[in-house]
Coordinates of C-alpha atoms and ligand atoms in Angstrom, one line a residue:
M7 CA 110.6 134.3 75.9
P8 CA 111.7 135.7 79.3
P9 CA 110.6 133.7 82.3
V10 CA 107.3 134.9 83.9
T11 CA 107.8 135.8 87.5
L12 CA 105.0 135.4 90.1
D13 CA 104.7 139.2 90.4
R14 CA 104.5 139.7 86.7
F15 CA 101.9 136.9 86.3
I16 CA 99.7 138.3 89.1
L17 CA 99.9 141.9 87.9
E18 CA 99.1 140.9 84.3
S19 CA 96.2 138.8 85.6
E20 CA 95.0 141.8 87.5
H21 CA 95.1 144.0 84.4
A22 CA 92.8 141.5 82.7
H23 CA 90.1 142.4 85.3
P24 CA 89.1 146.0 84.9
G25 CA 88.1 147.4 88.2
A26 CA 90.5 145.3 90.2
T27 CA 92.0 147.3 93.0
G28 CA 95.4 145.5 93.1
E29 CA 94.9 144.6 96.7
L30 CA 94.6 140.9 96.1
S31 CA 97.6 141.0 93.9
Q32 CA 99.6 142.5 96.7
L33 CA 98.4 139.8 99.1
L34 CA 99.3 137.0 96.8
M35 CA 102.8 138.4 96.2
R36 CA 103.3 138.6 99.9
F37 CA 102.5 135.0 100.3
G38 CA 105.3 134.4 97.8
L39 CA 107.6 136.5 99.9
A40 CA 106.7 134.6 103.1
G41 CA 107.3 131.3 101.2
K42 CA 110.8 132.4 100.2
R43 CA 111.6 133.3 103.8
I44 CA 110.3 130.0 105.1
A45 CA 112.2 128.1 102.4
S46 CA 115.4 129.8 103.4
E47 CA 114.8 129.0 107.1
L48 CA 114.1 125.3 106.2
A49 CA 117.3 125.0 104.2
M50 CA 119.4 126.2 107.1
A51 CA 117.3 124.8 110.0
G52 CA 119.5 121.7 110.6
L53 CA 122.7 123.8 110.6
K54 CA 121.2 126.5 112.8
K55 CA 119.9 123.9 115.2
E56 CA 116.3 125.1 114.6
L57 CA 114.9 121.5 114.4
G58 CA 113.0 119.8 117.1
S59 CA 110.3 120.7 119.6
A60 CA 109.5 124.2 120.8
S61 CA 108.4 122.6 124.1
T62 CA 104.9 124.0 123.6
T63 CA 101.6 122.7 122.3
N64 CA 99.1 124.4 120.0
V65 CA 95.4 124.8 120.6
Q66 CA 94.8 121.2 119.5
G67 CA 97.2 119.9 122.1
E68 CA 99.7 118.9 119.4
E69 CA 103.4 119.4 120.0
Q70 CA 104.8 122.5 118.3
K71 CA 108.1 122.4 116.5
K72 CA 110.4 125.4 116.5
L73 CA 109.7 125.7 112.8
D74 CA 105.9 125.7 113.3
V75 CA 106.4 128.7 115.5
L76 CA 108.9 130.4 113.3
A77 CA 106.8 129.9 110.1
N78 CA 103.8 131.3 111.9
E79 CA 105.8 134.4 113.0
I80 CA 107.1 135.0 109.4
L81 CA 103.6 134.9 108.0
L82 CA 102.3 137.2 110.7
E83 CA 105.1 139.7 110.0
T84 CA 104.6 139.6 106.3
F85 CA 101.2 141.1 106.5
D86 CA 101.9 143.6 109.3
Y87 CA 102.1 146.6 107.0
G88 CA 100.3 148.1 104.1
G89 CA 96.9 148.3 105.8
L90 CA 95.3 145.5 103.8
V91 CA 95.0 142.7 106.4
S92 CA 93.3 143.2 109.7
L93 CA 92.8 139.6 110.9
A94 CA 94.9 136.5 110.7
A95 CA 93.9 133.0 111.9
S96 CA 96.3 130.1 112.1
E97 CA 96.4 126.5 113.1
E98 CA 99.1 127.5 115.6
M99 CA 97.2 130.3 117.4
V100 CA 94.3 129.9 119.8
E101 CA 92.5 133.0 118.7
A102 CA 92.7 135.1 115.5
F103 CA 95.4 137.7 115.5
V104 CA 94.1 141.3 115.1
Y105 CA 96.5 143.7 113.4
T106 CA 95.7 146.8 115.5
G107 CA 97.6 149.1 113.1
N108 CA 95.5 147.9 110.1
A109 CA 92.1 148.1 111.7
D110 CA 90.5 149.1 108.4
G111 CA 92.0 146.3 106.4
H112 CA 89.4 144.6 104.2
Y113 CA 91.0 141.1 104.3
A114 CA 91.5 138.2 106.6
I115 CA 94.2 135.6 106.0
L116 CA 94.1 132.0 107.3
F117 CA 97.0 129.6 107.2
D118 CA 98.6 126.4 108.3
P119 CA 102.1 127.7 108.5
M120 CA 104.0 124.3 108.6
D121 CA 101.9 121.4 107.4
G122 CA 103.4 118.0 107.9
S123 CA 105.5 119.0 110.8
S124 CA 106.4 115.4 111.6
N125 CA 108.6 115.6 108.5
I126 CA 110.6 118.6 109.8
D127 CA 113.3 116.6 111.7
V128 CA 113.8 114.1 108.8
N129 CA 114.2 116.6 105.9
G130 CA 110.9 115.4 104.4
S131 CA 108.5 117.5 102.3
L132 CA 106.5 120.3 104.1
G133 CA 104.0 122.9 103.1
T134 CA 102.3 126.1 104.0
I135 CA 98.6 126.4 103.2
F136 CA 96.9 129.7 102.9
S137 CA 93.5 131.2 102.2
I138 CA 92.3 134.8 101.8
R139 CA 88.8 136.0 102.7
R140 CA 87.1 139.3 102.9
R141 CA 86.9 140.5 106.5
G142 CA 83.4 141.1 107.9
E143 CA 82.1 143.4 110.6
R144 CA 82.1 140.6 113.2
G145 CA 85.8 139.8 113.0
E146 CA 86.6 136.2 114.0
A147 CA 83.0 135.2 113.9
D148 CA 82.8 136.0 110.2
L149 CA 85.5 133.4 109.4
L150 CA 83.1 130.7 110.4
A151 CA 81.7 130.6 106.9
S152 CA 81.5 128.3 103.9
G153 CA 84.7 127.7 101.9
R154 CA 82.9 129.2 98.9
R155 CA 83.5 132.6 100.5
Q156 CA 87.3 132.3 100.0
I157 CA 88.6 134.8 97.5
A158 CA 91.9 133.0 96.9
A159 CA 93.8 130.0 98.3
G160 CA 97.0 128.3 97.7
Y161 CA 100.0 126.4 99.1
I162 CA 103.8 126.5 99.1
L163 CA 105.4 123.1 98.9
F164 CA 108.9 122.8 100.3
G165 CA 110.3 119.7 98.5
P166 CA 113.3 119.2 96.3
A167 CA 112.1 122.5 94.8
T168 CA 109.9 125.1 96.4
L169 CA 106.6 125.5 94.6
L170 CA 103.8 127.9 94.9
V171 CA 100.3 126.9 93.6
Y172 CA 97.3 129.2 93.9
T173 CA 93.9 130.0 92.6
C174 CA 92.3 133.3 92.7
G175 CA 89.3 132.8 90.5
E176 CA 88.6 130.2 87.9
A177 CA 92.0 128.5 87.4
V178 CA 95.0 127.1 89.3
H179 CA 98.5 128.2 88.4
A180 CA 101.9 126.8 89.6
F181 CA 105.3 128.4 90.1
A182 CA 108.7 127.1 91.1
L183 CA 111.3 129.1 93.0
D184 CA 114.5 129.7 91.2
P185 CA 116.9 130.1 94.1
S186 CA 119.6 131.7 92.0
I187 CA 117.5 134.8 91.4
G188 CA 115.1 134.4 94.4
E189 CA 112.0 134.5 92.2
F190 CA 109.0 132.2 91.7
L191 CA 108.7 131.5 88.0
L192 CA 105.6 130.2 86.2
T193 CA 105.7 126.5 85.4
D194 CA 102.1 125.6 84.8
R195 CA 99.2 127.9 83.8
F196 CA 95.7 126.4 84.1
V197 CA 96.7 123.2 86.0
R198 CA 94.1 120.5 85.5
M199 CA 93.8 117.5 87.8
P200 CA 93.3 114.2 85.9
A201 CA 89.7 112.9 86.2
R202 CA 91.0 109.5 87.5
G203 CA 94.3 108.4 89.0
R204 CA 96.1 105.3 90.1
G205 CA 97.2 106.1 93.7
Y206 CA 95.7 106.7 97.1
A207 CA 97.2 108.5 100.1
A208 CA 95.9 107.5 103.6
N209 CA 97.4 106.5 106.9
E210 CA 96.4 102.9 106.7
G211 CA 98.1 102.2 110.0
R212 CA 95.0 103.7 111.6
S213 CA 92.5 101.8 109.5
L214 CA 91.1 99.8 112.4
G215 CA 89.6 103.1 113.6
W216 CA 88.0 104.0 110.3
P217 CA 84.4 103.5 109.4
P218 CA 83.9 100.0 107.8
Q219 CA 82.9 101.6 104.5
V220 CA 86.2 103.4 104.3
R221 CA 88.0 100.1 104.9
A222 CA 85.9 98.5 102.2
F223 CA 86.8 101.3 99.8
T224 CA 90.5 100.8 100.5
E225 CA 90.2 97.0 100.0
Y226 CA 88.5 97.7 96.7
L227 CA 91.4 99.9 95.6
K228 CA 93.8 97.1 96.4
E229 CA 91.9 94.4 94.5
F230 CA 93.6 93.0 91.3
D231 CA 91.5 94.1 88.3
P232 CA 93.8 95.6 85.6
E233 CA 90.8 96.6 83.5
S234 CA 89.6 99.1 86.0
G235 CA 93.2 100.2 86.8
R236 CA 93.5 98.3 90.1
P237 CA 95.3 97.7 92.3
Y238 CA 96.1 101.3 93.1
S239 CA 99.5 102.3 94.6
T240 CA 99.8 103.8 98.1
R241 CA 101.7 107.1 98.3
Y242 CA 101.5 108.7 101.7
S243 CA 104.1 111.2 102.9
G244 CA 102.7 112.6 106.2
S245 CA 102.4 116.0 104.5
L246 CA 99.0 116.8 103.0
V247 CA 100.5 119.4 100.8
A248 CA 103.0 117.0 99.2
D249 CA 100.3 114.3 98.8
F250 CA 97.8 116.8 97.4
H251 CA 100.4 118.1 94.9
R252 CA 101.0 114.6 93.6
I253 CA 97.3 114.1 93.2
L254 CA 96.9 117.5 91.5
L255 CA 99.4 116.4 88.8
E256 CA 98.8 112.6 88.6
G257 CA 95.2 112.1 89.9
G258 CA 94.1 109.8 92.7
I259 CA 92.7 110.4 96.1
Y260 CA 93.9 111.5 99.6
Y261 CA 91.6 110.7 102.5
Y262 CA 91.6 111.2 106.2
P263 CA 88.4 109.8 107.6
T264 CA 87.0 109.8 111.1
D265 CA 89.2 107.6 113.3
A266 CA 87.9 105.9 116.4
T267 CA 91.2 104.4 117.4
G268 CA 91.7 104.9 121.1
G269 CA 88.9 107.4 121.2
G270 CA 91.0 109.3 118.7
K271 CA 89.6 111.6 116.1
P272 CA 85.8 111.4 115.8
K273 CA 85.8 114.3 113.4
G274 CA 88.9 113.4 111.5
K275 CA 92.2 115.2 111.9
L276 CA 92.3 118.0 109.3
R277 CA 91.2 121.5 110.1
V278 CA 88.4 123.0 108.0
L279 CA 89.7 126.5 107.7
Y280 CA 93.4 126.1 107.4
E281 CA 93.7 122.9 105.4
C282 CA 90.5 121.6 104.0
H283 CA 88.8 124.7 102.6
P284 CA 91.9 126.0 100.8
L285 CA 92.8 122.7 99.2
A286 CA 89.2 122.0 98.3
L287 CA 89.0 125.3 96.4
L288 CA 92.2 124.4 94.5
A289 CA 90.8 120.9 93.8
E290 CA 87.5 122.2 92.4
R291 CA 89.2 124.9 90.3
A292 CA 91.5 122.2 88.8
G293 CA 88.5 119.9 88.0
G294 CA 88.8 117.7 91.1
R295 CA 86.6 117.3 94.2
A296 CA 86.7 117.4 97.9
S297 CA 84.0 115.7 100.1
T298 CA 83.4 114.6 103.6
G299 CA 81.8 111.5 102.0
Y300 CA 78.4 113.1 102.4
Q301 CA 78.9 116.8 101.6
D302 CA 81.2 119.0 99.5
V303 CA 84.0 120.3 101.8
L304 CA 83.5 123.8 100.4
D305 CA 80.0 123.8 101.8
I306 CA 81.1 123.1 105.4
V307 CA 80.4 126.0 107.8
P308 CA 82.7 125.3 110.7
E309 CA 81.4 125.7 114.2
A310 CA 84.7 126.9 115.5
L311 CA 88.0 128.3 114.3
H312 CA 89.8 125.1 114.8
A313 CA 87.0 122.7 113.7
R314 CA 88.1 119.5 112.0
T315 CA 86.4 117.4 109.3
P316 CA 86.9 114.1 107.7
I317 CA 87.9 114.6 104.0
A318 CA 88.5 112.8 100.8
I319 CA 90.1 115.0 98.1
G320 CA 91.4 114.4 94.6
S321 CA 90.2 113.2 91.2
S322 CA 86.4 113.3 90.6
A323 CA 86.2 109.6 89.8
E324 CA 87.8 108.4 93.1
V325 CA 86.1 111.0 95.3
S326 CA 82.7 110.1 93.9
L327 CA 83.5 106.4 94.4
Y328 CA 84.5 107.1 98.0
E329 CA 81.1 108.8 98.6
K330 CA 79.3 105.8 97.1
F331 CA 81.1 103.5 99.5
L332 CA 80.4 105.7 102.5
K333 CA 76.7 105.7 101.6
G334 CA 76.8 101.9 101.4
Q335 CA 76.4 101.8 97.6
G336 CA 80.0 100.7 96.7
Ligands
AFP408 P1 100.8 118.4 111.2 O1 100.8 119.6 110.4 O2 100.3 118.5 112.6 O3 102.1 117.6 111.2 O4 99.8 117.4 110.6 C1 99.9 117.0 109.2 C2 98.6 116.6 108.7 O5 97.6 117.6 109.0 C3 98.6 116.4 107.2 O6 99.5 117.2 106.5 C4 98.9 114.9 107.1 O7 98.5 114.3 105.9 C5 98.3 114.3 108.3 O8 98.2 115.4 109.3 C6 99.1 113.3 108.9 O9 98.5 112.7 110.0 P2 98.9 111.3 110.5 O10 100.2 111.3 111.1 O11 97.8 111.0 111.5 O12 98.8 110.4 109.3

C-alpha cells in the first residue's frame, strides 16, 4: 500500500463530496506548504541566528520573537495568490490583512503563526494553529462570530516530527512530515480523543491568581484515589499545541483560567479566534470538549479580533468535571 500524502487524502476526500469546488482542498494543502516552510526555518534557526527577540511587541504587548514574525510572513505569502483568500487575521497583526489582489476571495484565514514562542530559544515544541472561515461582506467585522462558523481548522506541531492535524467536517485526521520526500503522510484517519485521561496541563505556578474553584479542581486531581485514576500527572510544555496533541491522543485536560495575579489576565490568556476556536473544533470533532467553565468555547462570539477567554479543553469527562467545580458542584 503506497503512503497516502496529504494532497492525495484531501483530494480523495473532496471527491467523496459531490459539488465540492476544490477551493477548500487548495487552502488546506497550502497550510501544509506553509508548515513545511516554517519547519525548515525552525530546523535552521539556531544556525542562521534567527532565534531571539525581534525587538517589537504584538498587539497584546507581548514580545515578538524573530520567528513569530517570520512564520507570520510565510503564512501571509502562502495565500497571496490564487484569488481564494481575501482576508487574514493573525495573533501577530493589529488588524486583519486585506489581500488587495484577491478582493473577491471567498475565504478568510486566521492563525497563530508560532504558538508557544517561549520555547523557540530552547528548542522546545512549537505550533502553528489555523482556522478557515467564509468571508462575509463586512470584512473584519464578520470574523467576530461563533466558532461554529469555522469551515476547517487545524494545527502544525513542530516537535521531534512535524505533524499536521486538521478537521474539515466531521472527523480529525493526522499526518507526519517525511522530510526525506518533503511530504506529509497520513498517520491517523478519524482520530478519537479518549473520553477520560490521566494527565492535566496548566501553569500551576500562577494558581494563586486562579478562581478558588479551579484551585479546588486541581487539588482534586492530585488526591490519591487509585479507583478513580487519581492522582493525575502534570504535563505542561508552554506550547498549547503540544499539550493539546498529547491530550488528543492520550486524553486529559488543558486549562488556562482567569488569572488575577498582579492584575494579570482577568479574561485568561488564550485568544478566542486564533487558539481557542480552532482547537475547540478539533476537540469536538474528535469526541472531546472545550469550555470556559460556563459555556462551550465554540459558542463564544468574540467582541474583538484579539479577544481572550478562559478555557478548559480535552476529554469530555475532565472538562465536564471542571465545569462542575466552577459552578461549585464539584
Ligand atoms: P505564546 O504563543 O505567546 O508563547 O503563548 C503561548 C500560549 O498561548 C500557549 O501556547 C501556552 O499554553 C500558554 O500561552 C503559556 O502561557 P504561560 O507562560 O502563561 O503558561
